Amino acid sequence: RGDNVGAGWGGTRGRAKAERRERGSGAVGVMKRIFGVRKEKAPPPSLDDATNSINSRGDNVDARIAKLDTQLAKYKAQISKMRPGASQDAVKRRALVILKQKRMYEGQREQLYQHGFNLENAAFAAQNIKDNITQVQAMKAAHKDFKKQFKAKELDIDYIDNMQDDMQEMMEMTNEINESLGRTYAVPDEIDESDLMDELDALELELGDEALEEGNEGEPSYLQEPDLPSAPTGQGADEFGVPKEQESEEAEPVAVNQS
């Protein structure tokens, strides 16, 4: 019996909650019907949107001006072919109307060009401000990193100075050790400069003689100078190049044989 009573009580509470939700939703619906629903605001147009709209309007105006130019060219051709009179005057009036429309569109186009120019300048300034903000944020983050890194022990100036002093002392100790290990034993320390120069001169002469002997013995035959006859002593020669003295010696026996 107790379970039945609890189940009945729970069902009654559930129905009551459902009725309250229905009444609440009904009241909300009535309020919406009376006062209306609040509409969400659309985001404002950006500078890029405004610039694109201005450029699109400028393109439409340019197309209209081009169309009017085509009509004016046709009217000009007609006027040049027609004789003065009523017909020509009528064509001129139509051409004048087209020309006025063209001037009006040209004025609108200049205004649109100026508006577009102002929007582009505003967009450039806005983008410049955004870039400046980004730069400042990057510098702020870098400043924070710098402060964190400079707290490291490795960047302590006292620590760096002490480390440099220790390195210098160790280098000096290393040089002293090298000098100690490089000492020589049983070598005369004092050498006279004159003795040294005499020793060097004697060594140079000895090396020069050895090089001369090796050059004469080991030089090939085609590099050696040949034994040439001695040059003539200034005696005259005939047209064949034979010395005159030799020619007279050869001619004497011939003369004896003929006698």
Coordinates of N, CA, C and O in Angstrom, one line a residue, residues 67-228:
K67 N 28.0 52.7 -73.3 CA 26.8 52.6 -74.2 C 26.4 53.9 -74.8 O 26.1 54.0 -76.0
L68 N 26.5 55.0 -74.0 CA 26.1 56.3 -74.5 C 27.1 56.8 -75.5 O 26.7 57.4 -76.5
D69 N 28.4 56.4 -75.3 CA 29.4 56.8 -76.3 C 29.1 56.1 -77.7 O 29.3 56.7 -78.7
T70 N 28.6 54.9 -77.6 CA 28.3 54.2 -78.9 C 27.1 54.9 -79.6 O 27.1 55.1 -80.8
Q71 N 26.1 55.3 -78.8 CA 25.0 56.0 -79.4 C 25.4 57.4 -80.0 O 25.0 57.8 -81.1
L72 N 26.3 58.1 -79.2 CA 26.7 59.4 -79.7 C 27.5 59.2 -81.0 O 27.4 60.1 -82.0
A73 N 28.3 58.1 -81.1 CA 29.1 57.9 -82.4 C 28.1 57.7 -83.6 O 28.4 58.1 -84.7
K74 N 27.0 56.9 -83.3 CA 26.0 56.7 -84.4 C 25.4 58.0 -84.8 O 25.2 58.3 -86.0
Y75 N 25.0 58.8 -83.8 CA 24.4 60.1 -84.1 C 25.3 61.0 -84.9 O 24.9 61.8 -85.8
K76 N 26.6 61.0 -84.5 CA 27.6 61.8 -85.2 C 27.7 61.4 -86.7 O 27.8 62.2 -87.6
A77 N 27.7 60.1 -86.9 CA 27.8 59.6 -88.3 C 26.5 60.0 -89.1 O 26.6 60.3 -90.3
Q78 N 25.4 59.9 -88.4 CA 24.1 60.4 -89.1 C 24.1 61.8 -89.5 O 23.8 62.3 -90.6
I79 N 24.6 62.6 -88.5 CA 24.6 64.1 -88.8 C 25.6 64.4 -89.9 O 25.3 65.3 -90.7
S80 N 26.7 63.7 -90.0 CA 27.7 64.0 -91.0 C 27.1 63.7 -92.4 O 27.5 64.3 -93.4
K81 N 26.2 62.7 -92.5 CA 25.6 62.3 -93.8 C 24.4 63.1 -94.2 O 24.0 63.0 -95.3
M82 N 23.8 63.8 -93.2 CA 22.5 64.5 -93.5 C 22.8 65.9 -93.9 O 23.8 66.5 -93.5
R83 N 21.8 66.4 -94.6 CA 21.9 67.8 -95.0 C 21.3 68.7 -93.9 O 20.5 68.2 -93.2
P84 N 21.7 70.0 -93.9 CA 21.1 70.8 -92.9 C 19.6 70.9 -93.1 O 19.1 71.0 -94.2
G85 N 18.9 70.9 -91.9 CA 17.4 70.9 -92.0 C 16.8 70.4 -90.8 O 17.4 70.2 -89.7
A86 N 15.5 70.1 -90.9 CA 14.7 69.7 -89.7 C 15.2 68.3 -89.2 O 15.3 68.1 -88.0
S87 N 15.4 67.4 -90.2 CA 15.9 66.1 -89.8 C 17.2 66.1 -89.0 O 17.4 65.4 -88.0
Q88 N 18.1 66.9 -89.5 CA 19.4 67.0 -88.9 C 19.3 67.6 -87.5 O 20.0 67.2 -86.5
D89 N 18.4 68.7 -87.4 CA 18.2 69.3 -86.1 C 17.6 68.3 -85.1 O 18.0 68.3 -83.9
A90 N 16.7 67.4 -85.5 CA 16.1 66.4 -84.6 C 17.2 65.5 -84.1 O 17.2 65.1 -82.9
V91 N 18.0 65.0 -85.0 CA 19.1 64.1 -84.6 C 20.1 64.8 -83.6 O 20.6 64.2 -82.7
K92 N 20.3 66.1 -83.9 CA 21.2 66.9 -83.0 C 20.6 67.0 -81.6 O 21.3 66.9 -80.6
R93 N 19.2 67.2 -81.5 CA 18.6 67.2 -80.2 C 18.7 65.9 -79.4 O 18.9 65.9 -78.2
R94 N 18.5 64.8 -80.1 CA 18.6 63.5 -79.5 C 20.1 63.3 -79.0 O 20.3 62.8 -77.9
A95 N 21.0 63.7 -79.9 CA 22.4 63.6 -79.5 C 22.7 64.5 -78.3 O 23.5 64.1 -77.4
L96 N 22.1 65.7 -78.2 CA 22.3 66.5 -77.0 C 21.8 65.9 -75.7 O 22.5 66.0 -74.7
V97 N 20.7 65.2 -75.8 CA 20.1 64.6 -74.6 C 21.1 63.4 -74.2 O 21.4 63.3 -73.0
I98 N 21.6 62.7 -75.1 CA 22.5 61.6 -74.8 C 23.8 62.2 -74.2 O 24.3 61.6 -73.2
L99 N 24.3 63.3 -74.7 CA 25.5 63.9 -74.2 C 25.2 64.4 -72.7 O 26.1 64.3 -71.9
K100 N 24.1 65.0 -72.4 CA 23.8 65.4 -71.1 C 23.8 64.2 -70.1 O 24.3 64.3 -69.0
Q101 N 23.2 63.1 -70.5 CA 23.2 61.9 -69.7 C 24.6 61.4 -69.5 O 25.0 61.0 -68.4
K102 N 25.4 61.5 -70.5 CA 26.8 61.1 -70.4 C 27.5 61.9 -69.3 O 28.3 61.4 -68.5
R103 N 27.3 63.3 -69.4 CA 28.0 64.1 -68.5 C 27.5 63.9 -67.0 O 28.3 63.9 -66.1
M104 N 26.2 63.5 -66.9 CA 25.7 63.2 -65.6 C 26.4 61.9 -65.0 O 26.8 61.9 -63.8
Y105 N 26.5 60.9 -65.9 CA 27.1 59.7 -65.4 C 28.6 59.9 -65.1 O 29.2 59.2 -64.2
E106 N 29.3 60.7 -65.9 CA 30.7 61.0 -65.6 C 30.9 61.7 -64.3 O 31.8 61.4 -63.5
G107 N 29.9 62.6 -63.9 CA 30.0 63.2 -62.6 C 29.8 62.1 -61.5 O 30.5 62.2 -60.4
Q108 N 28.8 61.2 -61.7 CA 28.6 60.2 -60.7 C 29.9 59.3 -60.6 O 30.2 58.8 -59.5
R109 N 30.5 59.0 -61.7 CA 31.7 58.1 -61.7 C 32.8 58.8 -60.9 O 33.5 58.1 -60.1
E110 N 33.0 60.1 -61.1 CA 34.0 60.8 -60.3 C 33.7 60.7 -58.8 O 34.7 60.5 -58.0
Q111 N 32.5 60.9 -58.5 CA 32.1 60.8 -57.0 C 32.4 59.4 -56.5 O 32.9 59.2 -55.4
L112 N 32.1 58.4 -57.3 CA 32.3 57.0 -56.8 C 33.8 56.7 -56.7 O 34.2 56.0 -55.8
Y113 N 34.6 57.3 -57.7 CA 36.0 57.1 -57.6 C 36.6 57.7 -56.3 O 37.4 57.1 -55.6
Q114 N 36.1 58.9 -55.9 CA 36.5 59.6 -54.7 C 36.1 58.8 -53.5 O 36.9 58.6 -52.5
H115 N 34.9 58.3 -53.5 CA 34.4 57.5 -52.3 C 35.3 56.2 -52.2 O 35.7 55.8 -51.1
G116 N 35.6 55.5 -53.3 CA 36.4 54.4 -53.3 C 37.8 54.7 -52.8 O 38.4 53.9 -52.0
F117 N 38.3 55.8 -53.2 CA 39.7 56.2 -52.7 C 39.7 56.4 -51.2 O 40.6 56.0 -50.5
N118 N 38.6 57.1 -50.7 CA 38.6 57.3 -49.2 C 38.4 56.0 -48.5 O 39.0 55.8 -47.4
L119 N 37.6 55.1 -49.0 CA 37.5 53.8 -48.4 C 38.8 53.0 -48.4 O 39.1 52.3 -47.4
E120 N 39.5 53.1 -49.4 CA 40.8 52.4 -49.5 C 41.8 53.0 -48.5 O 42.6 52.2 -47.8
N121 N 41.8 54.3 -48.3 CA 42.7 54.9 -47.4 C 42.3 54.5 -45.9 O 43.1 54.2 -45.1
A122 N 40.9 54.4 -45.7 CA 40.5 54.0 -44.4 C 40.9 52.6 -44.1 O 41.3 52.2 -43.0
A123 N 40.7 51.7 -45.1 CA 41.1 50.3 -45.0 C 42.6 50.2 -44.7 O 43.0 49.3 -43.9
F124 N 43.4 51.0 -45.4 CA 44.8 50.9 -45.2 C 45.2 51.3 -43.7 O 46.0 50.7 -43.1
A125 N 44.5 52.4 -43.3 CA 44.8 52.9 -41.9 C 44.3 51.8 -40.9 O 45.1 51.6 -39.9
A126 N 43.2 51.2 -41.1 CA 42.7 50.2 -40.2 C 43.6 49.0 -40.1 O 43.9 48.4 -39.1
Q127 N 44.1 48.5 -41.3 CA 45.0 47.4 -41.4 C 46.3 47.8 -40.7 O 47.0 46.9 -40.1
N128 N 46.8 49.0 -40.9 CA 48.0 49.5 -40.2 C 47.9 49.4 -38.7 O 48.8 49.0 -38.0
I129 N 46.7 49.8 -38.2 CA 46.5 49.7 -36.7 C 46.5 48.3 -36.3 O 47.1 47.9 -35.2
K130 N 45.9 47.4 -37.0 CA 45.9 45.9 -36.7 C 47.4 45.4 -36.7 O 47.8 44.7 -35.8
D131 N 48.1 45.8 -37.7 CA 49.5 45.4 -37.7 C 50.3 45.9 -36.5 O 51.2 45.2 -36.0
N132 N 50.1 47.1 -36.1 CA 50.8 47.7 -35.0 C 50.4 47.0 -33.7 O 51.3 46.7 -32.9
I133 N 49.1 46.6 -33.6 CA 48.7 45.9 -32.4 C 49.4 44.5 -32.4 O 49.9 44.0 -31.3
T134 N 49.5 43.8 -33.5 CA 50.1 42.5 -33.6 C 51.6 42.7 -33.3 O 52.2 41.8 -32.5
Q135 N 52.2 43.7 -33.7 CA 53.7 44.0 -33.5 C 53.9 44.2 -32.0 O 54.8 43.6 -31.4
V136 N 53.0 45.0 -31.3 CA 53.2 45.2 -29.9 C 53.0 44.0 -29.1 O 53.7 43.7 -28.1
Q137 N 52.0 43.2 -29.5 CA 51.8 41.9 -28.8 C 53.0 41.0 -28.9 O 53.4 40.3 -28.0
A138 N 53.6 40.9 -30.1 CA 54.7 40.1 -30.3 C 55.9 40.6 -29.5 O 56.6 39.8 -28.9
M139 N 56.1 41.9 -29.5 CA 57.2 42.4 -28.7 C 56.9 42.2 -27.2 O 57.9 42.0 -26.4
K140 N 55.7 42.2 -26.7 CA 55.4 42.0 -25.3 C 55.7 40.5 -25.0 O 56.3 40.3 -23.9
A141 N 55.3 39.6 -25.8 CA 55.7 38.2 -25.6 C 57.2 38.0 -25.6 O 57.7 37.2 -24.8
A142 N 57.9 38.6 -26.5 CA 59.3 38.5 -26.6 C 60.0 39.1 -25.3 O 61.0 38.6 -24.8
H143 N 59.5 40.2 -24.8 CA 60.0 40.8 -23.6 C 59.8 39.9 -22.4 O 60.7 39.7 -21.6
K144 N 58.7 39.2 -22.4 CA 58.5 38.3 -21.3 C 59.5 37.1 -21.4 O 60.0 36.7 -20.4
D145 N 59.7 36.6 -22.6 CA 60.7 35.5 -22.8 C 62.1 36.0 -22.4 O 62.8 35.2 -21.8
F146 N 62.4 37.2 -22.8 CA 63.7 37.7 -22.4 C 64.0 37.8 -20.9 O 65.0 37.4 -20.4
K147 N 63.0 38.3 -20.2 CA 63.1 38.4 -18.8 C 63.2 37.0 -18.1 O 64.0 36.8 -17.2
K148 N 62.5 36.0 -18.7 CA 62.6 34.7 -18.1 C 64.0 34.0 -18.4 O 64.5 33.4 -17.6
Q149 N 64.5 34.3 -19.6 CA 65.8 33.7 -20.0 C 66.9 34.4 -19.3 O 67.9 33.7 -18.9
F150 N 66.8 35.7 -19.0 CA 67.9 36.3 -18.3 C 68.0 36.0 -16.8 O 69.0 36.3 -16.2
K151 N 67.0 35.3 -16.3 CA 67.1 34.8 -15.0 C 67.9 33.5 -14.8 O 68.2 33.1 -13.7
A152 N 68.3 32.9 -16.0 CA 69.1 31.7 -15.9 C 70.5 32.0 -15.4 O 71.0 33.1 -15.5
K153 N 71.1 31.0 -14.7 CA 72.4 31.2 -14.1 C 73.5 31.4 -15.2 O 74.5 32.1 -14.9
E154 N 73.3 30.8 -16.4 CA 74.3 30.9 -17.4 C 74.5 32.3 -17.9 O 75.5 32.7 -18.5
L155 N 73.5 33.2 -17.7 CA 73.6 34.6 -18.2 C 73.9 35.6 -17.0 O 73.8 36.8 -17.2
D156 N 74.3 35.0 -15.9 CA 74.8 35.9 -14.8 C 76.2 36.4 -15.1 O 77.1 35.7 -15.4
I157 N 76.3 37.8 -15.1 CA 77.6 38.4 -15.5 C 78.7 38.0 -14.6 O 79.9 37.8 -15.0
D158 N 78.4 37.9 -13.3 CA 79.5 37.5 -12.3 C 79.9 36.0 -12.6 O 81.1 35.7 -12.6
Y159 N 79.0 35.2 -12.9 CA 79.3 33.8 -13.2 C 80.2 33.7 -14.5 O 81.1 33.0 -14.6
I160 N 79.8 34.5 -15.5 CA 80.6 34.5 -16.8 C 82.0 35.1 -16.5 O 83.0 34.5 -17.1
D161 N 82.2 36.1 -15.7 CA 83.5 36.7 -15.4 C 84.4 35.6 -14.7 O 85.5 35.4 -15.0
N162 N 83.8 35.0 -13.7 CA 84.5 34.0 -13.0 C 84.9 32.8 -13.9 O 86.1 32.3 -13.8
M163 N 84.0 32.4 -14.8 CA 84.4 31.3 -15.7 C 85.5 31.7 -16.7 O 86.4 31.0 -16.9
Q164 N 85.5 33.0 -17.1 CA 86.6 33.5 -18.0 C 87.9 33.5 -17.3 O 88.9 33.2 -17.8
D165 N 87.9 33.9 -16.0 CA 89.1 34.0 -15.2 C 89.6 32.6 -15.0 O 90.9 32.3 -15.1
D166 N 88.8 31.6 -14.7 CA 89.2 30.2 -14.6 C 89.8 29.7 -15.9 O 90.8 29.0 -15.9
M167 N 89.2 30.0 -17.0 CA 89.7 29.6 -18.3 C 91.1 30.2 -18.6 O 92.0 29.5 -19.0
Q168 N 91.3 31.4 -18.2 CA 92.6 32.1 -18.4 C 93.6 31.4 -17.6 O 94.8 31.2 -18.0
E169 N 93.3 31.1 -16.3 CA 94.3 30.5 -15.4 C 94.6 29.1 -15.9 O 95.8 28.7 -15.9
M170 N 93.6 28.4 -16.4 CA 93.9 27.0 -16.9 C 94.8 27.1 -18.1 O 95.7 26.2 -18.3
M171 N 94.6 28.1 -19.0 CA 95.4 28.2 -20.2 C 96.9 28.5 -19.8 O 97.8 28.0 -20.4
E172 N 97.0 29.4 -18.8 CA 98.4 29.7 -18.4 C 99.1 28.5 -17.8 O 100.2 28.2 -18.0
M173 N 98.3 27.7 -17.0 CA 98.9 26.5 -16.5 C 99.3 25.5 -17.6 O 100.3 24.8 -17.5
T174 N 98.4 25.4 -18.6 CA 98.7 24.5 -19.7 C 100.0 25.0 -20.4 O 100.8 24.1 -20.8
N175 N 100.2 26.3 -20.6 CA 101.4 26.7 -21.3 C 102.7 26.4 -20.4 O 103.7 26.0 -20.9
E176 N 102.5 26.6 -19.1 CA 103.7 26.3 -18.2 C 104.0 24.8 -18.3 O 105.2 24.4 -18.3
I177 N 103.0 23.9 -18.3 CA 103.2 22.5 -18.4 C 103.9 22.2 -19.7 O 104.8 21.3 -19.8
N178 N 103.4 22.8 -20.8 CA 104.1 22.5 -22.2 C 105.5 23.0 -22.2 O 106.4 22.3 -22.7
E179 N 105.8 24.1 -21.6 CA 107.2 24.6 -21.5 C 108.1 23.6 -20.7 O 109.2 23.3 -21.0
S180 N 107.5 23.1 -19.6 CA 108.3 22.2 -18.7 C 108.5 20.9 -19.5 O 109.6 20.4 -19.4
L181 N 107.5 20.4 -20.2 CA 107.7 19.1 -20.9 C 108.6 19.3 -22.1 O 109.2 18.3 -22.6
G182 N 108.8 20.5 -22.6 CA 109.6 20.7 -23.8 C 111.0 21.1 -23.6 O 111.8 21.4 -24.5
R183 N 111.5 21.0 -22.3 CA 112.9 21.3 -22.0 C 113.8 20.2 -22.6 O 113.4 19.0 -22.7
T184 N 115.0 20.6 -23.0 CA 116.0 19.6 -23.6 C 117.1 19.3 -22.5 O 117.3 20.1 -21.6
Y185 N 117.8 18.2 -22.7 CA 118.8 17.8 -21.8 C 120.1 17.6 -22.5 O 120.1 17.2 -23.7
A186 N 121.2 17.9 -21.8 CA 122.6 17.7 -22.3 C 122.8 18.4 -23.7 O 123.4 17.9 -24.6
V187 N 122.3 19.6 -23.8 CA 122.4 20.4 -25.0 C 123.1 21.7 -24.5 O 122.6 22.4 -23.6
P188 N 124.2 22.1 -25.2 CA 124.8 23.4 -24.7 C 123.9 24.6 -25.0 O 123.3 24.8 -26.0
D189 N 123.8 25.4 -23.9 CA 122.9 26.5 -24.0 C 123.5 27.7 -24.7 O 122.8 28.5 -25.4
E190 N 124.8 27.9 -24.5 CA 125.5 29.1 -25.1 C 126.2 28.7 -26.3 O 127.1 27.8 -26.4
I191 N 125.9 29.4 -27.4 CA 126.5 29.2 -28.7 C 127.0 30.6 -29.3 O 126.1 31.5 -29.3
D192 N 128.2 30.7 -29.6 CA 128.7 31.9 -30.1 C 128.2 32.2 -31.5 O 128.1 31.3 -32.4
E193 N 127.8 33.4 -31.8 CA 127.2 33.8 -33.1 C 128.2 33.6 -34.2 O 127.9 33.1 -35.3
S194 N 129.5 33.9 -34.0 CA 130.5 33.7 -35.1 C 130.7 32.3 -35.4 O 130.9 31.9 -36.5
D195 N 130.7 31.4 -34.3 CA 130.8 30.0 -34.6 C 129.6 29.5 -35.4 O 129.8 28.7 -36.3
L196 N 128.5 30.0 -35.1 CA 127.3 29.6 -35.8 C 127.4 30.0 -37.3 O 127.1 29.2 -38.2
M197 N 127.8 31.2 -37.6 CA 127.9 31.7 -39.0 C 129.0 30.9 -39.8 O 128.8 30.5 -40.9
D198 N 130.1 30.6 -39.1 CA 131.2 29.8 -39.8 C 130.6 28.4 -40.1 O 130.9 27.8 -41.2
E199 N 129.9 27.8 -39.2 CA 129.3 26.5 -39.4 C 128.3 26.5 -40.6 O 128.3 25.6 -41.4
L200 N 127.5 27.5 -40.6 CA 126.5 27.6 -41.7 C 127.2 27.8 -43.1 O 126.8 27.3 -44.1
D201 N 128.3 28.7 -43.1 CA 129.0 28.9 -44.4 C 129.7 27.6 -44.8 O 129.6 27.2 -46.0
A202 N 130.3 26.8 -43.9 CA 130.9 25.6 -44.3 C 129.9 24.6 -44.8 O 130.1 23.9 -45.8
L203 N 128.7 24.6 -44.2 CA 127.7 23.6 -44.6 C 127.1 24.0 -46.0 O 126.9 23.2 -46.8
E204 N 127.1 25.3 -46.2 CA 126.6 25.8 -47.6 C 127.6 25.4 -48.7 O 127.2 24.9 -49.7
L205 N 128.9 25.5 -48.4 CA 129.9 25.2 -49.4 C 129.9 23.7 -49.6 O 130.0 23.2 -50.8
E206 N 129.7 22.9 -48.6 CA 129.7 21.4 -48.7 C 128.5 21.0 -49.6 O 128.6 20.2 -50.5
L207 N 127.3 21.6 -49.3 CA 126.1 21.3 -50.0 C 126.2 21.7 -51.5 O 125.8 21.0 -52.4
G208 N 126.9 22.8 -51.7 CA 127.1 23.3 -53.1 C 128.0 22.4 -53.9 O 127.7 22.1 -55.1
D209 N 129.1 21.9 -53.3 CA 130.0 21.0 -54.0 C 129.3 19.7 -54.4 O 129.4 19.1 -55.4
E210 N 128.5 19.2 -53.4 CA 127.8 17.9 -53.6 C 126.8 18.1 -54.8 O 126.6 17.2 -55.6
A211 N 126.1 19.2 -54.8 CA 125.1 19.4 -55.8 C 125.8 19.5 -57.2 O 125.3 19.0 -58.2
L212 N 127.0 20.1 -57.3 CA 127.7 20.3 -58.5 C 128.1 18.9 -59.1 O 128.0 18.6 -60.2
E213 N 128.7 18.1 -58.2 CA 129.1 16.8 -58.6 C 128.0 15.9 -59.1 O 128.0 15.3 -60.1
E214 N 126.9 15.9 -58.3 CA 125.7 15.1 -58.7 C 125.2 15.6 -60.0 O 124.7 14.9 -60.9
G215 N 125.2 16.9 -60.3 CA 124.7 17.5 -61.6 C 125.5 17.1 -62.7 O 125.0 16.7 -63.8
N216 N 126.9 17.0 -62.6 CA 127.7 16.6 -63.7 C 127.6 15.1 -64.0 O 127.7 14.7 -65.2
E217 N 127.5 14.3 -63.0 CA 127.5 12.9 -63.2 C 126.1 12.5 -63.7 O 126.0 11.6 -64.6
G218 N 125.1 13.0 -63.2 CA 123.8 12.5 -63.5 C 123.1 13.2 -64.6 O 122.0 12.9 -65.0
E219 N 123.8 14.2 -65.3 CA 123.1 14.9 -66.4 C 123.1 14.1 -67.7 O 124.2 13.6 -68.0
P220 N 122.0 14.0 -68.4 CA 122.0 13.2 -69.6 C 122.8 13.9 -70.7 O 123.1 15.1 -70.6
S221 N 123.1 13.1 -71.8 CA 124.0 13.6 -72.9 C 123.4 14.7 -73.6 O 124.0 15.7 -74.1
Y222 N 122.0 14.7 -73.8 CA 121.4 15.7 -74.6 C 121.3 17.0 -73.9 O 121.0 18.1 -74.5
L223 N 121.6 17.0 -72.6 CA 121.6 18.3 -71.8 C 123.0 18.8 -71.6 O 123.2 20.0 -71.2
Q224 N 124.1 18.0 -71.9 CA 125.4 18.5 -71.8 C 125.8 19.3 -73.0 O 125.3 19.1 -74.1
E225 N 126.7 20.3 -72.8 CA 127.2 21.1 -73.9 C 128.2 20.4 -74.7 O 129.1 19.8 -74.2
P226 N 128.1 20.4 -76.1 CA 129.0 19.7 -76.9 C 130.3 20.4 -77.1 O 130.4 21.6 -76.8
D227 N 131.4 19.7 -77.5 CA 132.7 20.3 -77.7 C 132.7 20.9 -79.1 O 132.7 20.2 -80.1
L228 N 132.7 22.2 -79.1 CA 132.7 22.9 -80.4 C 134.1 23.4 -80.7 O 134.9 23.6 -79.9

